[in-house]
XYZ file of C-alpha atoms in Angstrom:
676
model
C 101.032 95.297 81.046
C 97.016 95.668 81.534
C 94.872 98.700 81.576
C 91.608 98.176 83.711
C 88.620 99.943 82.396
C 87.397 102.300 84.591
C 84.420 103.551 82.460
C 82.106 100.749 83.502
C 79.107 102.915 83.960
C 78.645 103.436 80.330
C 78.565 99.715 79.645
C 75.947 99.401 82.371
C 73.772 102.644 80.894
C 73.921 100.834 77.148
C 72.623 97.689 78.490
C 69.814 99.698 80.187
C 68.516 101.832 77.694
C 70.286 101.546 74.154
C 69.718 97.962 73.367
C 68.889 98.329 69.662
C 72.121 100.630 69.134
C 74.442 98.476 70.578
C 95.079 86.290 68.275
C 100.918 84.012 68.861
C 104.245 83.795 67.378
C 105.395 80.383 66.678
C 108.641 80.879 68.342
C 110.139 82.838 71.356
C 112.065 85.740 70.205
C 114.759 84.487 72.426
C 115.070 81.571 70.308
C 114.375 82.956 66.872
C 114.319 86.617 65.534
C 111.174 88.309 64.128
C 111.768 89.367 60.698
C 109.775 92.221 58.692
C 107.192 90.811 56.424
C 107.750 91.257 52.633
C 105.268 93.493 51.128
C 104.307 91.029 48.397
C 102.936 88.677 50.849
C 99.588 90.419 51.185
C 98.678 89.781 47.148
C 100.222 86.282 47.648
C 97.736 85.695 50.550
C 94.553 87.029 48.650
C 95.506 84.581 45.747
C 95.841 81.882 48.406
C 92.342 82.647 49.786
C 90.566 82.426 46.515
C 92.298 79.182 45.952
C 91.514 77.708 49.408
C 87.881 78.786 49.099
C 87.387 76.793 45.754
C 89.476 73.560 47.672
C 87.261 74.039 50.543
C 84.057 73.963 48.375
C 85.123 70.671 46.724
C 86.163 69.046 50.409
C 82.713 70.113 51.919
C 80.922 68.055 48.728
C 83.045 65.071 49.139
C 82.515 64.958 53.112
C 78.925 65.140 52.541
C 78.904 62.027 50.796
C 81.739 60.359 52.995
C 81.164 62.107 56.427
C 83.429 59.544 58.182
C 86.348 59.827 55.743
C 89.075 60.766 58.303
C 91.485 61.691 55.283
C 88.933 63.994 54.020
C 88.294 65.446 57.448
C 91.982 66.092 57.979
C 92.397 67.912 54.788
C 89.642 70.011 55.459
C 90.983 70.855 58.906
C 94.215 71.804 57.491
C 92.461 74.444 55.077
C 90.607 75.796 58.083
C 93.843 76.230 60.083
C 95.360 77.828 57.339
C 92.534 80.558 57.101
C 92.468 80.987 60.596
C 89.162 79.074 61.362
C 90.621 77.391 64.137
C 87.547 75.924 65.697
C 86.278 74.532 62.728
C 89.827 72.625 62.090
C 89.572 71.349 65.989
C 86.278 70.133 64.889
C 87.447 68.211 61.730
C 90.810 66.839 63.671
C 88.829 65.695 66.606
C 86.580 63.711 64.534
C 89.314 62.307 62.616
C 90.935 61.105 65.902
C 87.821 59.548 66.996
C 87.418 57.743 63.417
C 91.153 56.896 62.924
C 92.661 56.643 66.351
C 95.844 55.189 64.962
C 96.416 58.171 62.545
C 98.993 60.262 64.131
C 98.911 63.245 61.705
C 95.355 63.960 63.321
C 97.076 64.484 66.615
C 99.860 66.540 65.426
C 97.619 68.767 63.220
C 95.373 69.361 66.359
C 98.404 69.972 68.454
C 99.457 72.602 66.033
C 95.862 74.176 66.247
C 96.072 74.176 70.118
C 99.510 75.893 70.106
C 97.750 78.681 67.913
C 94.924 78.899 70.715
C 97.412 78.981 73.599
C 96.215 75.873 74.810
C 99.627 74.389 75.460
C 98.960 71.435 77.705
C 96.490 70.025 75.263
C 99.020 70.517 72.648
C 101.571 68.560 74.478
C 99.125 65.758 75.044
C 98.323 65.563 71.405
C 102.238 65.561 70.607
C 102.483 62.743 73.182
C 99.998 60.643 71.324
C 101.509 61.400 68.095
C 104.895 60.360 69.415
C 103.473 56.826 70.616
C 102.308 56.348 67.201
C 105.236 57.489 65.489
C 108.101 57.650 67.950
C 110.846 58.479 65.130
C 109.421 61.682 63.621
C 111.994 64.423 65.056
C 109.344 67.080 64.372
C 107.052 65.797 67.059
C 109.756 66.013 69.563
C 110.932 69.399 68.729
C 107.293 70.724 68.615
C 106.610 69.156 72.163
C 110.059 70.374 73.491
C 108.941 73.953 72.739
C 105.619 73.454 74.194
C 107.058 72.264 77.579
C 109.779 74.972 77.530
C 106.889 77.654 77.267
C 105.099 75.940 80.090
C 108.245 76.036 82.208
C 108.699 72.093 82.275
C 112.566 72.874 81.418
C 114.043 69.515 82.145
C 111.344 67.899 80.297
C 111.811 70.328 77.338
C 115.905 69.529 77.583
C 115.164 65.770 77.176
C 113.003 66.114 74.200
C 115.361 68.455 72.313
C 118.090 65.892 73.221
C 116.184 63.170 71.477
C 115.915 65.615 68.221
C 119.675 66.051 68.553
C 120.021 62.239 68.732
C 118.424 62.225 65.117
C 121.551 64.030 63.815
C 119.272 66.959 63.272
C 120.680 70.086 61.429
C 118.359 72.325 62.646
C 119.285 74.887 65.400
C 115.803 74.996 66.796
C 116.237 72.144 69.367
C 119.741 73.449 70.316
C 118.358 77.099 70.890
C 115.349 75.806 73.119
C 117.568 73.500 75.266
C 120.101 76.222 75.662
C 117.456 78.640 76.805
C 116.160 76.024 79.149
C 119.717 75.436 80.584
C 120.357 79.094 81.060
C 117.194 79.409 83.037
C 118.052 76.633 85.371
C 121.460 78.556 85.898
C 123.417 75.611 83.868
C 125.442 77.905 82.022
C 128.290 75.564 81.059
C 125.689 73.562 79.373
C 123.988 76.562 77.755
C 127.425 77.551 76.424
C 128.215 74.353 74.763
C 124.837 74.253 72.864
C 125.182 77.933 72.025
C 128.625 77.136 70.435
C 127.128 73.931 68.682
C 124.340 76.341 67.184
C 127.141 78.419 65.502
C 128.863 75.617 64.160
C 125.548 74.301 62.633
C 124.201 77.827 61.530
C 127.167 80.403 61.833
C 125.180 83.435 60.110
C 122.581 84.214 62.429
C 123.395 87.427 64.392
C 120.993 86.582 67.296
C 122.952 83.517 67.880
C 126.138 85.341 68.230
C 124.192 87.948 70.687
C 122.592 85.028 72.553
C 125.879 83.265 73.258
C 127.698 86.705 74.152
C 125.036 86.885 76.769
C 125.905 83.467 78.386
C 129.746 84.477 78.388
C 128.985 87.724 80.318
C 126.859 85.634 82.849
C 130.129 83.512 83.129
C 132.301 86.329 83.580
C 134.094 86.308 80.369
C 133.631 89.448 79.190
C 136.356 89.649 76.239
C 134.405 86.902 74.600
C 131.028 88.447 75.238
C 132.712 91.530 73.320
C 133.606 89.635 70.505
C 130.351 87.936 69.778
C 128.559 91.172 70.188
C 130.801 92.572 67.531
C 130.233 89.739 65.416
C 126.430 89.926 66.081
C 126.498 93.635 65.017
C 128.542 92.916 61.546
C 125.840 90.283 60.625
C 122.812 92.151 61.594
C 120.668 94.259 59.595
C 119.436 97.392 61.102
C 116.155 96.194 62.313
C 117.920 93.154 63.662
C 120.580 95.236 65.267
C 117.732 97.749 67.053
C 115.988 94.225 68.210
C 119.188 92.973 69.947
C 120.095 96.145 71.371
C 116.508 96.693 72.769
C 117.459 93.041 74.729
C 120.720 94.743 75.913
C 120.110 98.459 76.178
C 122.863 99.452 78.122
C 125.600 97.728 75.812
C 126.960 99.280 72.505
C 127.213 96.249 70.327
C 129.454 97.813 67.830
C 131.840 99.382 70.621
C 131.435 97.645 73.637
C 133.244 98.729 76.652
C 135.187 96.654 79.047
C 132.606 96.927 81.991
C 129.386 95.406 82.091
C 126.056 97.505 82.581
C 125.844 95.948 86.292
C 129.601 97.183 86.957
C 128.641 100.502 85.758
C 125.551 100.603 87.957
C 127.259 99.107 91.058
C 129.872 101.919 90.890
C 127.276 104.795 90.843
C 125.165 103.084 93.898
C 128.336 102.758 96.316
C 125.836 101.287 98.743
C 123.563 104.292 98.299
C 120.520 103.108 96.979
C 118.075 105.169 94.676
C 114.917 105.432 96.590
C 111.942 106.769 94.513
C 108.523 107.397 95.834
C 105.627 106.154 93.845
C 101.781 106.797 93.480
C 99.123 104.577 91.815
C 97.523 106.171 88.708
C 93.841 105.888 88.357
C 93.922 102.430 87.363
C 96.246 101.121 90.040
C 99.499 101.194 88.053
C 102.863 101.906 90.155
C 104.167 105.374 88.558
C 107.612 106.469 89.351
C 109.429 109.694 88.409
C 112.471 109.636 86.347
C 114.237 111.828 83.478
C 114.852 110.846 79.924
C 117.133 113.591 78.196
C 116.603 115.831 81.146
C 112.830 115.895 80.640
C 110.819 114.909 83.833
C 108.428 111.971 83.145
C 106.284 109.452 84.820
C 106.836 105.810 84.189
C 104.939 102.621 85.058
C 107.464 100.252 87.058
C 106.703 97.201 85.087
C 108.433 93.874 85.795
C 106.043 92.486 83.122
C 107.360 94.513 80.175
C 110.350 93.174 78.395
C 111.678 96.405 77.150
C 111.641 99.927 78.655
C 109.207 101.919 76.411
C 108.618 105.688 75.917
C 105.095 106.319 74.589
C 104.464 107.914 71.288
C 102.772 110.995 72.517
C 105.723 111.587 75.005
C 108.452 111.907 72.389
C 107.726 115.248 71.442
C 110.774 117.394 72.671
C 112.324 114.238 74.316
C 113.374 112.003 71.444
C 113.609 111.609 67.962
C 112.712 108.196 66.340
C 115.194 106.276 64.400
C 114.184 105.293 60.825
C 114.094 101.730 61.846
C 110.614 99.944 62.443
C 110.493 96.872 64.626
C 108.166 94.061 63.896
C 106.285 92.822 66.761
C 103.198 90.406 67.802
C 100.217 91.543 69.821
C 99.047 88.961 72.584
C 96.129 88.148 70.188
C 98.777 87.027 67.360
C 98.281 90.282 65.520
C 101.238 92.097 63.792
C 102.165 95.505 64.502
C 105.126 97.935 64.247
C 107.067 100.009 66.844
C 109.701 102.490 66.571
C 112.797 103.107 68.820
C 115.487 105.698 69.559
C 118.474 106.016 71.907
C 118.237 108.374 74.905
C 121.394 110.414 75.574
C 120.946 109.242 79.340
C 118.158 108.192 81.479
C 118.340 109.319 85.222
C 116.948 107.153 88.108
C 117.571 109.464 91.012
C 121.448 109.794 91.047
C 121.873 106.890 88.782
C 122.764 107.996 85.250
C 122.474 105.508 82.502
C 124.267 106.594 79.180
C 123.025 105.940 75.641
C 120.058 103.697 76.612
C 118.025 102.081 73.670
C 114.225 102.646 74.341
C 111.249 101.225 72.247
C 108.394 103.616 71.213
C 105.019 102.364 71.500
C 101.363 103.455 71.342
C 101.064 103.478 74.913
C 98.051 102.819 77.171
C 94.403 103.484 75.982
C 92.949 106.348 77.286
C 95.918 107.530 79.449
C 96.865 111.131 79.314
C 99.465 111.458 81.916
C 101.654 108.492 81.985
C 104.513 108.334 79.736
C 106.179 104.796 79.414
C 107.095 101.797 81.033
C 110.539 101.127 82.890
C 110.741 97.458 81.943
C 112.756 94.476 82.489
C 115.698 95.054 80.116
C 116.687 97.910 82.628
C 115.349 96.341 85.883
C 117.032 93.389 85.483
C 120.559 95.181 86.450
C 119.234 96.128 90.011
C 118.013 94.725 92.841
C 114.378 96.102 93.038
C 112.435 96.441 96.072
C 108.761 97.630 96.173
C 107.736 98.779 99.560
C 103.907 98.838 99.160
C 103.524 100.324 102.810
C 105.793 103.357 102.390
C 105.045 103.776 98.817
C 108.775 103.706 97.534
C 110.550 101.581 94.963
C 114.246 100.925 95.896
C 116.943 100.338 93.366
C 120.218 98.800 94.885
C 122.730 96.202 94.198
C 122.624 94.733 97.737
C 119.836 92.873 99.134
C 118.427 93.898 102.492
C 119.103 91.363 105.414
C 116.193 88.882 105.390
C 117.421 86.120 107.948
C 113.987 86.236 109.666
C 111.888 83.343 109.480
C 109.120 85.588 108.422
C 110.507 86.340 105.227
C 109.325 84.207 102.064
C 112.468 83.629 99.918
C 111.896 81.634 96.684
C 113.783 80.932 93.490
C 113.325 83.502 90.586
C 114.153 82.582 87.016
C 113.816 84.981 83.927
C 112.792 84.708 80.645
C 112.878 87.693 78.074
C 113.686 89.852 80.963
C 110.633 88.740 82.710
C 110.450 87.432 86.434
C 108.785 84.049 87.142
C 108.341 81.472 90.014
C 106.443 78.556 90.507
C 103.016 78.508 92.277
C 100.143 75.931 93.196
C 96.415 76.841 92.933
C 93.626 75.092 94.924
C 95.755 72.334 95.840
C 96.292 71.293 91.982
C 99.445 70.933 90.343
C 102.508 73.636 89.861
C 101.899 76.523 87.663
C 104.465 78.989 86.112
C 103.613 82.525 87.294
C 105.068 85.914 86.087
C 105.496 88.557 88.847
C 104.027 91.579 87.153
C 104.094 94.988 88.797
C 102.803 96.579 85.838
C 99.426 94.930 86.395
C 96.840 95.793 89.097
C 95.183 92.333 88.429
C 96.153 88.702 88.712
C 95.312 87.124 85.480
C 95.049 83.763 83.659
C 93.976 82.106 80.430
C 91.186 79.640 80.779
C 92.665 76.709 79.309
C 95.634 77.279 82.021
C 93.354 77.211 84.989
C 91.310 74.003 84.050
C 93.489 71.711 86.163
C 92.396 73.912 89.247
C 88.974 75.572 88.368
C 86.190 73.593 86.880
C 83.801 76.282 85.448
C 82.663 77.715 82.462
C 83.577 81.587 82.162
C 81.151 84.569 80.447
C 84.092 87.064 80.279
C 82.147 90.331 81.298
C 84.775 92.987 82.020
C 87.381 94.710 79.648
C 91.131 94.971 80.133
C 93.314 96.669 77.656
C 96.958 97.513 76.937
C 99.498 98.101 74.037
C 100.337 94.472 73.645
C 97.277 92.823 75.428
C 94.782 94.866 73.221
C 91.258 95.032 73.948
C 90.209 91.717 75.928
C 87.136 90.255 77.717
C 87.944 88.816 81.034
C 86.012 87.446 83.911
C 87.245 87.772 87.731
C 86.887 84.684 89.856
C 87.827 84.126 93.572
C 90.244 81.185 93.920
C 90.227 79.070 97.411
C 93.884 79.851 97.939
C 97.185 79.980 96.336
C 100.515 78.305 97.678
C 103.807 79.836 97.092
C 106.860 78.372 98.858
C 104.651 76.263 101.160
C 102.641 79.253 102.522
C 98.991 79.415 101.843
C 97.331 82.827 100.669
C 93.225 82.688 100.773
C 90.913 84.024 98.312
C 93.152 85.397 95.614
C 91.077 87.215 92.787
C 92.126 86.308 89.075
C 90.863 87.740 85.912
C 90.325 85.027 83.385
C 90.419 85.677 79.781
C 89.766 83.106 77.030
C 93.320 81.583 75.632
C 91.994 81.879 71.966
C 91.589 85.564 72.277
C 95.362 85.812 73.623
C 97.124 83.045 72.801
C 100.736 84.691 73.360
C 99.725 85.521 76.774
C 98.137 81.850 77.791
C 101.313 80.297 79.007
C 101.522 81.534 82.598
C 99.543 83.031 85.439
C 100.037 86.544 85.981
C 100.447 87.795 89.704
C 100.067 91.659 89.744
C 99.749 94.179 92.409
C 96.557 92.947 93.904
C 98.211 90.052 95.309
C 101.822 91.370 95.468
C 100.717 94.080 97.559
C 99.434 91.744 100.196
C 103.265 91.876 101.309
C 105.021 94.626 102.984
C 107.919 94.678 100.722
C 108.783 92.552 97.480
C 112.229 92.501 96.280
C 113.263 91.322 92.930
C 116.839 90.171 93.314
C 117.709 89.570 89.524
C 121.251 89.479 90.285
C 120.875 86.216 92.570
C 117.878 85.090 91.089
C 115.434 85.217 94.246
C 112.604 86.958 95.054
C 112.003 87.852 98.809
C 108.507 88.434 100.079
C 108.270 90.426 103.546
C 104.765 89.648 105.080
C 102.578 92.187 106.373
C 102.008 91.407 110.094
C 99.436 93.976 110.486
C 96.942 91.882 108.634
C 95.488 94.857 106.833
C 94.163 94.308 103.383
C 95.962 96.604 100.819
C 94.404 99.353 98.611
C 94.967 97.273 95.387
C 93.603 94.127 96.930
C 90.672 95.900 98.261
C 89.974 97.568 94.783
C 89.947 94.050 93.238
C 87.602 92.792 95.710
C 85.313 95.568 95.016
C 85.448 94.935 91.037
C 84.748 91.282 91.733
C 81.581 91.905 94.011
C 80.293 94.731 91.584
C 80.700 92.138 88.464
C 78.954 89.498 90.314
C 75.965 91.784 91.170
C 76.719 92.263 94.770
C 76.368 96.119 94.373
C 76.315 97.021 98.335
C 79.336 94.891 98.919
C 81.074 96.427 96.257
C 80.292 100.054 97.446
C 81.669 99.087 100.694
C 84.968 97.736 99.299
C 85.372 100.771 97.125
C 84.800 102.859 100.191
C 87.631 100.943 102.165
C 89.755 101.209 99.189
C 89.980 104.966 99.462
C 90.216 105.074 103.020
C 93.349 103.081 102.406
C 94.785 105.000 99.665
C 93.082 107.869 97.941
C 95.130 107.360 94.620
C 92.288 105.213 93.802
C 89.522 107.678 94.268
C 88.625 108.298 90.636
C 88.086 104.770 89.767
C 86.315 104.176 92.934
C 83.824 107.118 92.336
C 83.348 105.834 88.760
C 82.643 102.277 89.977
C 80.461 103.275 93.043
C 78.347 105.488 90.583
C 77.823 102.425 88.292
C 76.745 100.346 91.326
C 74.101 103.052 92.567
C 72.843 103.024 88.983
C 72.160 99.371 89.349
C 70.697 99.873 92.769
C 68.753 102.753 91.040
C 69.650 105.227 93.475
C 70.344 107.886 91.039
C 70.952 110.910 93.257
C 73.775 109.042 94.842
C 75.007 108.059 91.387
C 74.815 111.490 90.519
C 77.055 112.713 93.309
C 79.550 110.001 92.723
C 80.075 111.046 89.094
C 80.165 114.597 89.801
C 83.129 113.905 92.308
C 84.816 111.707 89.393
C 84.527 115.029 87.288
C 85.902 117.177 89.764
C 89.113 114.848 89.853
C 89.268 114.485 86.027
C 87.324 117.324 84.419
C 88.367 116.551 80.862
C 87.039 113.247 80.859
C 84.344 112.897 77.998
C 82.981 109.750 79.128
C 82.322 111.026 82.819
C 80.154 113.969 81.385
C 78.043 111.547 78.953
C 77.659 109.112 82.162
C 76.464 111.971 84.117
C 74.034 113.278 81.577
C 72.460 109.719 81.506
C 71.880 110.024 85.101
C 70.260 113.386 84.868
C 67.998 111.853 81.918
C 66.668 109.284 84.545
C 65.938 111.946 86.863
C 63.987 113.809 83.973
C 66.527 116.819 84.311
C 66.766 116.999 80.442
C 68.425 120.476 79.964
C 71.271 119.645 82.457
C 71.486 116.104 80.422
C 71.741 118.187 77.275
C 74.684 120.529 78.613
C 76.794 117.354 79.982
C 76.244 115.630 76.516
C 77.443 118.703 74.840
C 80.339 119.034 77.036
C 81.242 115.306 76.137
C 80.935 116.026 72.299
C 82.989 119.118 72.648
C 85.827 117.033 74.589
C 85.585 113.865 72.497
C 83.692 114.610 68.989
C 83.305 111.130 68.064
C 81.434 110.151 71.212
C 78.573 108.276 69.849
C 77.210 107.399 73.111
C 76.797 111.172 73.886
C 74.823 111.918 70.590
C 72.326 108.965 71.444
C 72.114 110.218 74.652
C 71.430 113.906 73.809
C 69.145 112.790 71.140
C 67.075 111.233 73.929
C 66.898 114.498 75.917
C 66.067 116.481 72.724
C 63.158 114.212 72.134
C 61.714 114.595 75.423
C 61.943 118.304 75.328
C 60.056 118.023 71.911
C 63.011 119.376 69.750
C 62.532 116.495 67.029
C 64.782 118.207 64.425
C 67.804 118.236 66.809
C 67.049 114.636 68.055
C 67.011 113.301 64.605
C 70.239 115.077 63.652
C 72.100 113.605 66.658
C 70.707 110.204 66.146
C 72.158 110.343 62.387
C 75.432 111.530 63.741
C 75.516 108.641 66.212
C 74.555 106.082 63.285
C 77.584 107.430 61.267
C 79.943 106.833 64.175
C 78.688 103.380 64.664
C 81.176 100.589 63.774
């Protein structure tokens, strides 16, 4: 789930006038469960850091005397890796590989660093080299098997895990990886055999019982599924039970009923689908109305979110948090905690979902009007159709007739409740793609795009979100994207550094800027298909045109950007606020300040309590020499957001021009105190 930064004008202004002032979990949560970190770890890590510093100093001294000693380089690389200096570790391991190409440990250790940086293909290549040098080390096959699984090479992953099993390994990990791969391939009997084998080896893990229950349910063996869920509940601590319930939020593990969630939903639908209107928020997210505990809320339809989340500020009067805190990992690898609560009911139109467990998260940055995500753990119980032309979302249990040759029907597989398919970029090899209605943009890690795009990236724009964090991206235009043999020209992809978000670097994300090319997109979770109905009008959608406008703006083609944003609002005025903001920035770049002023004033009319908009209009007033108006707008920005550093610097500039040096000095001191 991504947030696009619409306040680009501030960045432009800072560059113009204020130059002087101005991390992945090792295993999928489907394979092993996250555990809370003990409080004593922090003090232990501090002691380790001191010890590592002493060891590192000693190694530096030795390597200075013997710069081509591969064993010393490997030792130092391991220290760098342990303290998070991954680029330094890569240099040491790469030099060790060059000096001693027959030392398998160098390849293995470099592969571990590549995994931490999200460079999974490099990881697999190094593990393959290590295996050639040491074909009997089971850990290498286990590591490569997981890397292959993560990139969607499922049969190759199974082959590596089967090799590990041949070593008579008592580790459950290769069985878990292979079982998950078999499930994604739809080979449920093979998955069940491995899930059972895992419990023979390791029968005390609640998550293993939960995972086997899921396979039993898919095979229609409901009684066995219920028994496994009860067993899982008996073994789990409160945190683990909450984590499992979030995976199956419509199932009561301690007292499972006789019907599956899909059965309960199908009865309520009775061939009468739920049809909900949607609108785009200011950043292009699809927003639908629903009710939680009889409170009317606005949720993002987010196929790219594992769980359905209510945001923290939306809990007042709606939900009371459980005492359980859930450990999670952001895309960068940073740890954080979230809460949860069990809703009495969640209503989608006439469908009532009772006792739904929902996660409570921090929400999207700077969003004041949205309340949460409707994620894959609930969506997967429906056939979900997004009609981009009529602007409705349809929840049903049946698929609309799609016999026409115009329809594109492709296999869909799910992992952690997220939908994936295979695509091809620029005629290169196939990539795994996540279909994410919660993102306006298409996104990819730079390391993943290397086979298809040979260029360096500068990363000039911001995206952010509760899981993504703050991330620098660069929009590029691909030649074409192939989907089920059909070619689609000029998709725009926002590229980010895999090192900055390794946990998001294993697939390409296709968001609404691509999905909205189609008249309708149907996620048939039940039959594992996605159906795309092409738009025969040839008209570019508003989300796609908005993405083009951003692309032109960030590549300094300002008039093209203005034209694209004009077309965007003509297609759909839901994008008006974002387009006014970007057009004002484009006019600033063209030094057309009166037009910039008009655009930012229009943005303020649409969102009158946005402090950044007042601060940017104040700057434009300053460029026009209207310093009293500048001061008024900066003061308004500060009243709305007392820690708006830019507004203080801006107002100090105006005070100085009016020769009120004391107030200018006071504002500069305040701005300095707010500096990071």
